[in-house]
mmCIF file with all atom_site columns, C-alpha atoms in Angstrom:
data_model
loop_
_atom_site.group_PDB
_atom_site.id
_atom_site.type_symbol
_atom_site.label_atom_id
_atom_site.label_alt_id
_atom_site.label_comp_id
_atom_site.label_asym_id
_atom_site.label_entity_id
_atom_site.label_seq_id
_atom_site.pdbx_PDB_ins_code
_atom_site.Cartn_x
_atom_site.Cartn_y
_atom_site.Cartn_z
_atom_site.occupancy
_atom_site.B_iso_or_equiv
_atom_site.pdbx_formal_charge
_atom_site.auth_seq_id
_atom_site.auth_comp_id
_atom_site.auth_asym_id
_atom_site.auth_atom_id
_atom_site.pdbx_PDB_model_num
ATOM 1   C CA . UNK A 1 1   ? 0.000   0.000  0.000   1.00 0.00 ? 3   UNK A CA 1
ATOM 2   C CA . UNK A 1 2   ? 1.297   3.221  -0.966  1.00 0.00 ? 4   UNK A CA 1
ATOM 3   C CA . UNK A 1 3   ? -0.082  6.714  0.725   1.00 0.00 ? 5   UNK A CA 1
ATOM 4   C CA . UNK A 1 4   ? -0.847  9.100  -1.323  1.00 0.00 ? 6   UNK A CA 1
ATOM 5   C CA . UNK A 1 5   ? -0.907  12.980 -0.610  1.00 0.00 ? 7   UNK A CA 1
ATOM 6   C CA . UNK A 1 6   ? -3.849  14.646 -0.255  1.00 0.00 ? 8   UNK A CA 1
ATOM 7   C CA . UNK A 1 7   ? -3.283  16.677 -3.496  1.00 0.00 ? 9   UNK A CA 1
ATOM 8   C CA . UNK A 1 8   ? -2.570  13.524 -5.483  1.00 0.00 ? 10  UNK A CA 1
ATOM 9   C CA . UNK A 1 9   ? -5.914  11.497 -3.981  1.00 0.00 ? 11  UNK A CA 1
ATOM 10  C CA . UNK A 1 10  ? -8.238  14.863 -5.203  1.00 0.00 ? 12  UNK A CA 1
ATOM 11  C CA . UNK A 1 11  ? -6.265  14.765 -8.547  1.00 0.00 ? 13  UNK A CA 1
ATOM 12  C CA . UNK A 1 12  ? -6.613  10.883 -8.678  1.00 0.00 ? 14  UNK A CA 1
ATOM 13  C CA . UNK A 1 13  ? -10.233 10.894 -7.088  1.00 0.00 ? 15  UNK A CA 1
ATOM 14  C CA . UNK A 1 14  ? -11.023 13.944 -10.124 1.00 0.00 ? 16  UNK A CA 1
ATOM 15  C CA . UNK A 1 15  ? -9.826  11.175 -12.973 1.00 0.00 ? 17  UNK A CA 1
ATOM 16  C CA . UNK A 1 16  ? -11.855 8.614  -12.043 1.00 0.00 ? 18  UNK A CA 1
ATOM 17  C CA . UNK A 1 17  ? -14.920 10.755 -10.983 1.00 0.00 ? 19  UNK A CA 1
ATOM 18  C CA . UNK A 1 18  ? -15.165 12.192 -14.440 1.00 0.00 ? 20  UNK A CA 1
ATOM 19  C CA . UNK A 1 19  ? -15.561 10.196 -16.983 1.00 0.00 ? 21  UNK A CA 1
ATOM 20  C CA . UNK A 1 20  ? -16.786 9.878  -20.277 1.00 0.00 ? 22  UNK A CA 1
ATOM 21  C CA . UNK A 1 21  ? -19.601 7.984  -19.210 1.00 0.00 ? 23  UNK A CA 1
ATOM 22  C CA . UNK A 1 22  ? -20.878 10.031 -16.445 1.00 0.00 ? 24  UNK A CA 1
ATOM 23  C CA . UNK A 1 23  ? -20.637 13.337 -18.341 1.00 0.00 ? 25  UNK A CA 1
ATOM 24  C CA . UNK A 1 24  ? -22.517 11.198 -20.981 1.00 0.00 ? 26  UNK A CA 1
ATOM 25  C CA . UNK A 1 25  ? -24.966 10.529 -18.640 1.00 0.00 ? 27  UNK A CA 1
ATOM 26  C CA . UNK A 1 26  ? -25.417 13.912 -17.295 1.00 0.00 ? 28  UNK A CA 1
ATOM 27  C CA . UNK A 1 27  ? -26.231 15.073 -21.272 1.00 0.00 ? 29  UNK A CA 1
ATOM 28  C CA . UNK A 1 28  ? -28.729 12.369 -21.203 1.00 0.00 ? 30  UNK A CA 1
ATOM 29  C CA . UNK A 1 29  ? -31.446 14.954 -21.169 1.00 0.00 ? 31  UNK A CA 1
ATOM 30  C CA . UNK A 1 30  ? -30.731 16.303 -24.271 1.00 0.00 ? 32  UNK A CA 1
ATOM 31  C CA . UNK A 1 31  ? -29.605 13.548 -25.704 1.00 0.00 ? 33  UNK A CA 1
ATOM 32  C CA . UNK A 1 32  ? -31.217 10.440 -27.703 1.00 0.00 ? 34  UNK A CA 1
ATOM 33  C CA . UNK A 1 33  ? -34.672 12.216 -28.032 1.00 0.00 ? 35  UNK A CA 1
ATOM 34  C CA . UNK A 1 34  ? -36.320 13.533 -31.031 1.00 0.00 ? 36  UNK A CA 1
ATOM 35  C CA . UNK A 1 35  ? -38.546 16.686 -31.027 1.00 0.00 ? 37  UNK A CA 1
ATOM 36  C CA . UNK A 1 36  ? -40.497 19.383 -32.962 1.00 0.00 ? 38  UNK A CA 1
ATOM 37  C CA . UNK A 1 37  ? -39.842 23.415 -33.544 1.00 0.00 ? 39  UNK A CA 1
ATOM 38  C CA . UNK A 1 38  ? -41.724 25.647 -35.121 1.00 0.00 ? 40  UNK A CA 1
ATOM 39  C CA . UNK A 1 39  ? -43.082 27.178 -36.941 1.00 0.00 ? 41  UNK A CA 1
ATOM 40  C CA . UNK A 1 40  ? -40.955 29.693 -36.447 1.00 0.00 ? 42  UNK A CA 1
ATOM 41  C CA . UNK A 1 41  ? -40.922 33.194 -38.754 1.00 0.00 ? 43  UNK A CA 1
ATOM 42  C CA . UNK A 1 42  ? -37.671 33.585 -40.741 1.00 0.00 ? 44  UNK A CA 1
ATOM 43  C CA . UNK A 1 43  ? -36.278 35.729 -44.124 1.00 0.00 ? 45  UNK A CA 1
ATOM 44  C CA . UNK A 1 44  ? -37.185 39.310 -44.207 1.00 0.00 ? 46  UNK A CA 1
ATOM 45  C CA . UNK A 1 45  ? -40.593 40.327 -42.256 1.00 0.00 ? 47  UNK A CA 1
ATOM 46  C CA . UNK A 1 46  ? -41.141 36.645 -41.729 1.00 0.00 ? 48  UNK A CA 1
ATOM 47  C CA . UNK A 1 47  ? -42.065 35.741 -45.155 1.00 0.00 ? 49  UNK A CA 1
ATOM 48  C CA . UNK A 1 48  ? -41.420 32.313 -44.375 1.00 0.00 ? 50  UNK A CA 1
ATOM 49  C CA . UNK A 1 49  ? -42.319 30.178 -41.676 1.00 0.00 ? 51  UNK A CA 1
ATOM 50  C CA . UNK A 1 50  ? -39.743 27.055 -40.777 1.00 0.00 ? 52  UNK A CA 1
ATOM 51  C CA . UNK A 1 51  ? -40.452 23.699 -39.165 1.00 0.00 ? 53  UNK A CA 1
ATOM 52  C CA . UNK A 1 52  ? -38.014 21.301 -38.334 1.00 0.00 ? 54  UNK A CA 1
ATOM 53  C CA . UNK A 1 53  ? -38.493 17.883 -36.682 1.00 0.00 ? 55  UNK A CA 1
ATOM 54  C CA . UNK A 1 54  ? -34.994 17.381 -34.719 1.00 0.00 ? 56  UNK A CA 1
ATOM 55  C CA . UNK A 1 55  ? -33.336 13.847 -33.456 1.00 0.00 ? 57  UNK A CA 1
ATOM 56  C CA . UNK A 1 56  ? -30.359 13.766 -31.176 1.00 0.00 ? 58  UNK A CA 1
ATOM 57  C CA . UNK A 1 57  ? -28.320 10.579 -31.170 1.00 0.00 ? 59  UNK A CA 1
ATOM 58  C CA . UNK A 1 58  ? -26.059 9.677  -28.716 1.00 0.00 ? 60  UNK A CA 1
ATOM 59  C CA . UNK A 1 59  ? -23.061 12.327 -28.165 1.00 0.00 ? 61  UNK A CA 1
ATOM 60  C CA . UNK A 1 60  ? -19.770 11.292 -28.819 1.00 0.00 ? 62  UNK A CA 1
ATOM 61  C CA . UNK A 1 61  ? -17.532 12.041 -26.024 1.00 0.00 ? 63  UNK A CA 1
ATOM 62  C CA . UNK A 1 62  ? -13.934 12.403 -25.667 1.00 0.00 ? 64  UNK A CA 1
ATOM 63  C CA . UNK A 1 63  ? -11.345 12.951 -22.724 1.00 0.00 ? 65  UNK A CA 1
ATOM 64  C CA . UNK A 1 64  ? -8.367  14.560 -22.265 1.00 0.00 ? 66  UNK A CA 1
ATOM 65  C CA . UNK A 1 65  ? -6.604  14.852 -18.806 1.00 0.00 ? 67  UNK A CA 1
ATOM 66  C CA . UNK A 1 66  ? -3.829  17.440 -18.451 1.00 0.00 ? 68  UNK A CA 1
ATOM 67  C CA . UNK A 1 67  ? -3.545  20.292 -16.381 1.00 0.00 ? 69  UNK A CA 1
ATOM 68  C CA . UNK A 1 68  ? -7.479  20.463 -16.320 1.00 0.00 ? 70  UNK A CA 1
ATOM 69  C CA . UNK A 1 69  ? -9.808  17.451 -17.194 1.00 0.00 ? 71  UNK A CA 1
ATOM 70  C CA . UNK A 1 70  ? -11.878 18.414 -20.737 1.00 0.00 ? 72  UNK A CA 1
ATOM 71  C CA . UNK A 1 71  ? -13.955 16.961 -22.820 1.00 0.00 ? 73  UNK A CA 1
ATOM 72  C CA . UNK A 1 72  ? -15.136 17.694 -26.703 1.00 0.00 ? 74  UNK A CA 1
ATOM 73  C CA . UNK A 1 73  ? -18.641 16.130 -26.544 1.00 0.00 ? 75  UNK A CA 1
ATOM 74  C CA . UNK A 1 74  ? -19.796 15.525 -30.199 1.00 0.00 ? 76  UNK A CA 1
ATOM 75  C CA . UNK A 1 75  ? -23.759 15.660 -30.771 1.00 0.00 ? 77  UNK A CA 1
ATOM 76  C CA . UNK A 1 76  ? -25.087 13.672 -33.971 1.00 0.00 ? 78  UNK A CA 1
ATOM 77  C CA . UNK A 1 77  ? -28.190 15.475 -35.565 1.00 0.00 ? 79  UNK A CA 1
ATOM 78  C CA . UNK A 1 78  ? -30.933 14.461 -37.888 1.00 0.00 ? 80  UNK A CA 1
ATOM 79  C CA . UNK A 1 79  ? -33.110 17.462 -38.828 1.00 0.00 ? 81  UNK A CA 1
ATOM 80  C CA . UNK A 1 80  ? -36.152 16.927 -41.340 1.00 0.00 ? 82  UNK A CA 1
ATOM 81  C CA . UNK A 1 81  ? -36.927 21.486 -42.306 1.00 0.00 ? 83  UNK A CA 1
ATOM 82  C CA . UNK A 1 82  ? -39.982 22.322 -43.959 1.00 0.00 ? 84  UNK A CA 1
ATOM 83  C CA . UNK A 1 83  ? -39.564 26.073 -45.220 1.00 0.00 ? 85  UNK A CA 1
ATOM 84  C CA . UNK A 1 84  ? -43.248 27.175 -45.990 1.00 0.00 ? 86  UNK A CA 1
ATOM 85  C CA . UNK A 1 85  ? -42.891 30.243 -48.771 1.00 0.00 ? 87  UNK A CA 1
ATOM 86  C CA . UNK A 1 86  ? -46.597 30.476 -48.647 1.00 0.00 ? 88  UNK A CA 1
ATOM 87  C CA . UNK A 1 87  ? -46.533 29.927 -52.358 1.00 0.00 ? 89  UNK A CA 1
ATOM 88  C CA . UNK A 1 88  ? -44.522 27.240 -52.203 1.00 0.00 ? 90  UNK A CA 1
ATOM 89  C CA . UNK A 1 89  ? -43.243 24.324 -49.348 1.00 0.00 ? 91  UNK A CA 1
ATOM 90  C CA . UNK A 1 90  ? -39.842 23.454 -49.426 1.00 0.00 ? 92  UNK A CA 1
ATOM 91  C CA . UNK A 1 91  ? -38.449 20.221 -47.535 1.00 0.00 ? 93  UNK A CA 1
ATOM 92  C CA . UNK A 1 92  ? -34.975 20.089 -46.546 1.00 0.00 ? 94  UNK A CA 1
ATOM 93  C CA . UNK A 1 93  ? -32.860 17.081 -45.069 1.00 0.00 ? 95  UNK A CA 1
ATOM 94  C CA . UNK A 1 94  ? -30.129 17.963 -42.630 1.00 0.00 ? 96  UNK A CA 1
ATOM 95  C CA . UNK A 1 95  ? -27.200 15.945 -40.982 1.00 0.00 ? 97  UNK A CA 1
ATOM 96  C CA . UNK A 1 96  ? -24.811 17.311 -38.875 1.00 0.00 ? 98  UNK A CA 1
ATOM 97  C CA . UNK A 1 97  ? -23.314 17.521 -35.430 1.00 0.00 ? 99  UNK A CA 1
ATOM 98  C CA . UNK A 1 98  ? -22.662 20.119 -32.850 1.00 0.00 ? 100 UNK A CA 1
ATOM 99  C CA . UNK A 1 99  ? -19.763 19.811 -30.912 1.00 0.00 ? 101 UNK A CA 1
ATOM 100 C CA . UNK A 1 100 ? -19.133 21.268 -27.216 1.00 0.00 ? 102 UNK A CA 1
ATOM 101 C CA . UNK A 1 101 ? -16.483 22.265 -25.100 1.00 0.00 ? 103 UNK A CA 1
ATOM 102 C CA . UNK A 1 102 ? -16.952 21.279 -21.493 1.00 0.00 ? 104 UNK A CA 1
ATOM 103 C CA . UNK A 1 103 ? -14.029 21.740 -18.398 1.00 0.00 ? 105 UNK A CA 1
ATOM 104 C CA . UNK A 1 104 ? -14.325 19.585 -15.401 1.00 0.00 ? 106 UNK A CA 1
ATOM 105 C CA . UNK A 1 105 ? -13.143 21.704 -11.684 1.00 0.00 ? 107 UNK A CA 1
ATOM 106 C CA . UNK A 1 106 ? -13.651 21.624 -8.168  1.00 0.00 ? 108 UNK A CA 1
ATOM 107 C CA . UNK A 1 107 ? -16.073 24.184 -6.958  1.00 0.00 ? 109 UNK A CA 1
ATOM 108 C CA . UNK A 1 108 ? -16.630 25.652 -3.082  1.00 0.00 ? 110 UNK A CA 1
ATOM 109 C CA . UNK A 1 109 ? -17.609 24.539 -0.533  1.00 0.00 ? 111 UNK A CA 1
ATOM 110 C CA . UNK A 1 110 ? -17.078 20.603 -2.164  1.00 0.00 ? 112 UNK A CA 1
ATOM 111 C CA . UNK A 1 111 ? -18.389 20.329 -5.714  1.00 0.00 ? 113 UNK A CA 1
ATOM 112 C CA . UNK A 1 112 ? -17.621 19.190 -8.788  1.00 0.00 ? 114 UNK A CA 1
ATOM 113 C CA . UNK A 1 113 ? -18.928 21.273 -11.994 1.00 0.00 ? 115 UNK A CA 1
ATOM 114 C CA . UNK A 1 114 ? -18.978 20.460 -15.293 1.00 0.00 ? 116 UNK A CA 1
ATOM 115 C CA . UNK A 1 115 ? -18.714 23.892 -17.432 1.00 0.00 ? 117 UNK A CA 1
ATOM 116 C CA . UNK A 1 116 ? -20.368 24.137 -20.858 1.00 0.00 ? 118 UNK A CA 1
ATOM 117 C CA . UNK A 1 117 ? -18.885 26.519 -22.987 1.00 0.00 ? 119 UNK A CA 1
ATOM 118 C CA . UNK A 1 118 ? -22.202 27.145 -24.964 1.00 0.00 ? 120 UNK A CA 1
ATOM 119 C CA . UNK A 1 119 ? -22.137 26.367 -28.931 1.00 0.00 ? 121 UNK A CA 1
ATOM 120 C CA . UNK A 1 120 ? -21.400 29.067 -31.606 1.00 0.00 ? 122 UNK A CA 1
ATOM 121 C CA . UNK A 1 121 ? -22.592 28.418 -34.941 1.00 0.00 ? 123 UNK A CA 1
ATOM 122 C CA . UNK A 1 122 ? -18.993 28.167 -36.290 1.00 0.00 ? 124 UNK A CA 1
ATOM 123 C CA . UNK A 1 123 ? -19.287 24.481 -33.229 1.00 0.00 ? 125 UNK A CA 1
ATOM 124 C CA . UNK A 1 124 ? -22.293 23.183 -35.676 1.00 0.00 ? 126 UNK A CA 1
ATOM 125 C CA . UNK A 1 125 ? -21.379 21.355 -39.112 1.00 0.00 ? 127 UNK A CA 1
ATOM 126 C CA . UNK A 1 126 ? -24.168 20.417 -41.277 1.00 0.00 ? 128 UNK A CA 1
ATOM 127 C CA . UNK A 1 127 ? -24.752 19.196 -44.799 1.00 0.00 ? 129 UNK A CA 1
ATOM 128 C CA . UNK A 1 128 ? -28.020 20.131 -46.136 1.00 0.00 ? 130 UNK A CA 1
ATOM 129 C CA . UNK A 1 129 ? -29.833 18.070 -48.943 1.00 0.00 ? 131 UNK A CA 1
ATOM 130 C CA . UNK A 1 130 ? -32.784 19.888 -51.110 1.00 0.00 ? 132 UNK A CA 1
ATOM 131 C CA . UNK A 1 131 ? -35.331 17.553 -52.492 1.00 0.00 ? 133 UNK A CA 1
ATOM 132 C CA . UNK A 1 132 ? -35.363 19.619 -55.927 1.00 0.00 ? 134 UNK A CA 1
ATOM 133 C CA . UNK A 1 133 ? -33.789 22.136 -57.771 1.00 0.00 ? 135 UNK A CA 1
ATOM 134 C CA . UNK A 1 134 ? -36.142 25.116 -56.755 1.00 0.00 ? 136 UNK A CA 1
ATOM 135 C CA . UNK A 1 135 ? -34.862 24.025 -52.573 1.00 0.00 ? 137 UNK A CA 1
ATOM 136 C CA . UNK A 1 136 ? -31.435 23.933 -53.737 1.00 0.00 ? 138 UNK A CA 1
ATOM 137 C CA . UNK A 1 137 ? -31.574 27.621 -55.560 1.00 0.00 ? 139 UNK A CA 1
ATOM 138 C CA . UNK A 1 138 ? -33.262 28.871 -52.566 1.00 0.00 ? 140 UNK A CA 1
ATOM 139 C CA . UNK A 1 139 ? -31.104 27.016 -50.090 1.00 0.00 ? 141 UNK A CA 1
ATOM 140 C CA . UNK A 1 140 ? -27.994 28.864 -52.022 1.00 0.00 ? 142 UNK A CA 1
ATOM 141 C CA . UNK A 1 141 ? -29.641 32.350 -51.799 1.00 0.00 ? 143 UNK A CA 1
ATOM 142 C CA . UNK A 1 142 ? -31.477 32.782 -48.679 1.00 0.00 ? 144 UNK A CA 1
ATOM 143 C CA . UNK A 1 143 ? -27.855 30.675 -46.911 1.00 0.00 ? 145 UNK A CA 1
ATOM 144 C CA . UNK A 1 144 ? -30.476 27.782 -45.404 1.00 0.00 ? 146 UNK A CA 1
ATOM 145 C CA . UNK A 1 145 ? -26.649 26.467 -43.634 1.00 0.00 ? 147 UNK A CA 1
ATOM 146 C CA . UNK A 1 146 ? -25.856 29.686 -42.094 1.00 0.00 ? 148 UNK A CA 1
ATOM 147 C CA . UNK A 1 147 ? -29.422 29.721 -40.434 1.00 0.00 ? 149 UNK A CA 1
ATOM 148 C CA . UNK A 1 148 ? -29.388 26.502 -39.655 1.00 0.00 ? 150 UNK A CA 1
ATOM 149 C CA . UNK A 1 149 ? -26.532 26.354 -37.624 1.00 0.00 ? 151 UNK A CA 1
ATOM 150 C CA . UNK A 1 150 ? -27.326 29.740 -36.165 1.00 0.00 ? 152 UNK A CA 1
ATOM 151 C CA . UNK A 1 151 ? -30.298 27.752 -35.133 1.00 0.00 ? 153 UNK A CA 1
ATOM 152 C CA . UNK A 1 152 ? -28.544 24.794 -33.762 1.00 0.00 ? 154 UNK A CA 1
ATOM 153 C CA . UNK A 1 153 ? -26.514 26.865 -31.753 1.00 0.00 ? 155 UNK A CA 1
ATOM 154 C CA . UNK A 1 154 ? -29.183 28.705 -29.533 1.00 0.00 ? 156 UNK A CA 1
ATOM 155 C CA . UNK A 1 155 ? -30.790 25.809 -29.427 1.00 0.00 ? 157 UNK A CA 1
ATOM 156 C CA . UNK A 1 156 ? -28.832 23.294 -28.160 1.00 0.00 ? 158 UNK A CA 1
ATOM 157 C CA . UNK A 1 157 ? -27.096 26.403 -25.735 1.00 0.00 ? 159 UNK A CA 1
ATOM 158 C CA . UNK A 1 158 ? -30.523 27.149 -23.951 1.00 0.00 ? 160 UNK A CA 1
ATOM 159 C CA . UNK A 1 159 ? -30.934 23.210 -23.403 1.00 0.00 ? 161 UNK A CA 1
ATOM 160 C CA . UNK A 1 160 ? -27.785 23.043 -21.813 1.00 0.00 ? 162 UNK A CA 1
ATOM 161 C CA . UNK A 1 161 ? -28.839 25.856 -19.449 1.00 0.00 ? 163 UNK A CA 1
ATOM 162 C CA . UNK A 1 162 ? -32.567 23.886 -18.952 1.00 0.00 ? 164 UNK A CA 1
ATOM 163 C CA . UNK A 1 163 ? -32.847 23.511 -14.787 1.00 0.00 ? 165 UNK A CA 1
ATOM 164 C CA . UNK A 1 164 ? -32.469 19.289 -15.343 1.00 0.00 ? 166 UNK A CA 1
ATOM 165 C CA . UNK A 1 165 ? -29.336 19.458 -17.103 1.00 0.00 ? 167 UNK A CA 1
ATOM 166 C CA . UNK A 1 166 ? -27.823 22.492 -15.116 1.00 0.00 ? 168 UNK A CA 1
ATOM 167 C CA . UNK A 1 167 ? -28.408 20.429 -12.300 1.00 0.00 ? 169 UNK A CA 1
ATOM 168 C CA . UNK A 1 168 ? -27.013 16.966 -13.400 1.00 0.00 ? 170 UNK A CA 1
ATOM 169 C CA . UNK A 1 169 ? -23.835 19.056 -14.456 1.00 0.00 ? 171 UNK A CA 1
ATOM 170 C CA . UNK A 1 170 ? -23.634 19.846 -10.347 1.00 0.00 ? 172 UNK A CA 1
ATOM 171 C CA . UNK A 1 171 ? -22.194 17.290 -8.319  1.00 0.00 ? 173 UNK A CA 1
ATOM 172 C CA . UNK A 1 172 ? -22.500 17.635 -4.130  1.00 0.00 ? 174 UNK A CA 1
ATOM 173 C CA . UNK A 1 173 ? -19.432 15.472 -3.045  1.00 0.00 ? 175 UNK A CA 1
ATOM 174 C CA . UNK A 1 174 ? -20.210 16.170 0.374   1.00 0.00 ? 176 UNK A CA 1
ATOM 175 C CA . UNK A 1 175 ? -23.730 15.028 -0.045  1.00 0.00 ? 177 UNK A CA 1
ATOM 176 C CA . UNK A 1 176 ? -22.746 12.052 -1.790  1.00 0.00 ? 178 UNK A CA 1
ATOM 177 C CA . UNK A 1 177 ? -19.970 10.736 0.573   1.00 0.00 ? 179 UNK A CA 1
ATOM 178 C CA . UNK A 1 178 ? -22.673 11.043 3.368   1.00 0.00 ? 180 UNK A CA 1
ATOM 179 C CA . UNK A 1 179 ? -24.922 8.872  1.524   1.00 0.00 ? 181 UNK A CA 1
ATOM 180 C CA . UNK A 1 180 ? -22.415 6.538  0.760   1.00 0.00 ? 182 UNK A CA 1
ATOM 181 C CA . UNK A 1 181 ? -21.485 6.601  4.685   1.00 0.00 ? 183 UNK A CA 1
ATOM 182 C CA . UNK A 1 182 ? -24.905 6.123  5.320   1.00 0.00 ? 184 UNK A CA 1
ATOM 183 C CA . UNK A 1 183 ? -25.584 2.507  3.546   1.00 0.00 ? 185 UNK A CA 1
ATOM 184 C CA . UNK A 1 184 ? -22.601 1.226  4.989   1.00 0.00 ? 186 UNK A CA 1
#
């Protein structure tokens, strides 16, 4: 048996705390679930109105450990966009990702946080497919990409802010060593 300082056993106890599967788990909320926006005004004075049916697979997630613990957490997304021009509806198939930037540290009086550097649309990759040549011409003018990862972006940054997920990225080590004290 070899003692360890107390600086090495919160640096040791930080690895194994944090790992890919438990900051997986704490994105579980906004992760693996499919759901419906609009419609939602867009172009100039709202001309047309957007719908988009959204799936989230499972993020990809990936560790590094230096100086501070970090992740790059890679969403897969599968958007089906409806643009309605009023005179004509144009559908839109979307893959993509969104990738985010999150920073394990230790937090007073005993926590452990897990920052989320929120998503700019330059963190969101898509490739867009138009059904015909009318969706690709106005997919090309109106810059359907840029919009759509503009889109991405706030979205995915005010569900990591939602009260479940702020919480889950929150962990009370104090409260949990009691509990664990407690079953024993």
């Amino acid at each position: 048996m070899s003692e360890l300082t107390y600086e090495q056993f919160g640096r040791r106890f930080f690895e194994v705390a944090v790992t890919e599967k438990r900051v997986g788990s704490a994105f579980s909320a906004i992760t693996g679930d499919s759901f419906d926006v609009g419609p939602i005004p867009s172009g100039p004075g709202g001309i047309a109105k957007v719908q988009a049916r959204v799936s989230i697979d499972e993020p990809q997630i990936i560790r590094d450990i230096s100086e501070l613990i970090t992740f790059t957490v890679r969403i897969p997304l599968s958007i089906r966009l409806l643009v309605d021009l009023k005179v004509d509806r144009i559908r839109y198939d979307v893959e993509g990702s969104v990738q985010l930037a999150l920073t394990a540290r230790a937090v007073e009086p005993l926590e452990l946080h897990i920052d989320v550097t929120p998503p700019r649309p330059a963190d969101v990759t898509v490739g867009v497919a138009s059904r015909n040549l009318r969706g690709e011409i106005i997919r090309l003018v109106a810059q359907v990409d840029d919009e759509i990862k503009r889109f991405i972006a706030r979205d995915v940054a005010a569900r990591i802010e939602a009260p479940e997920v702020t919480s889950a990225r929150i962990i009370d080590v104090e409260a949990e060593l009691g509990r664990a004290f407690e079953s024993m």
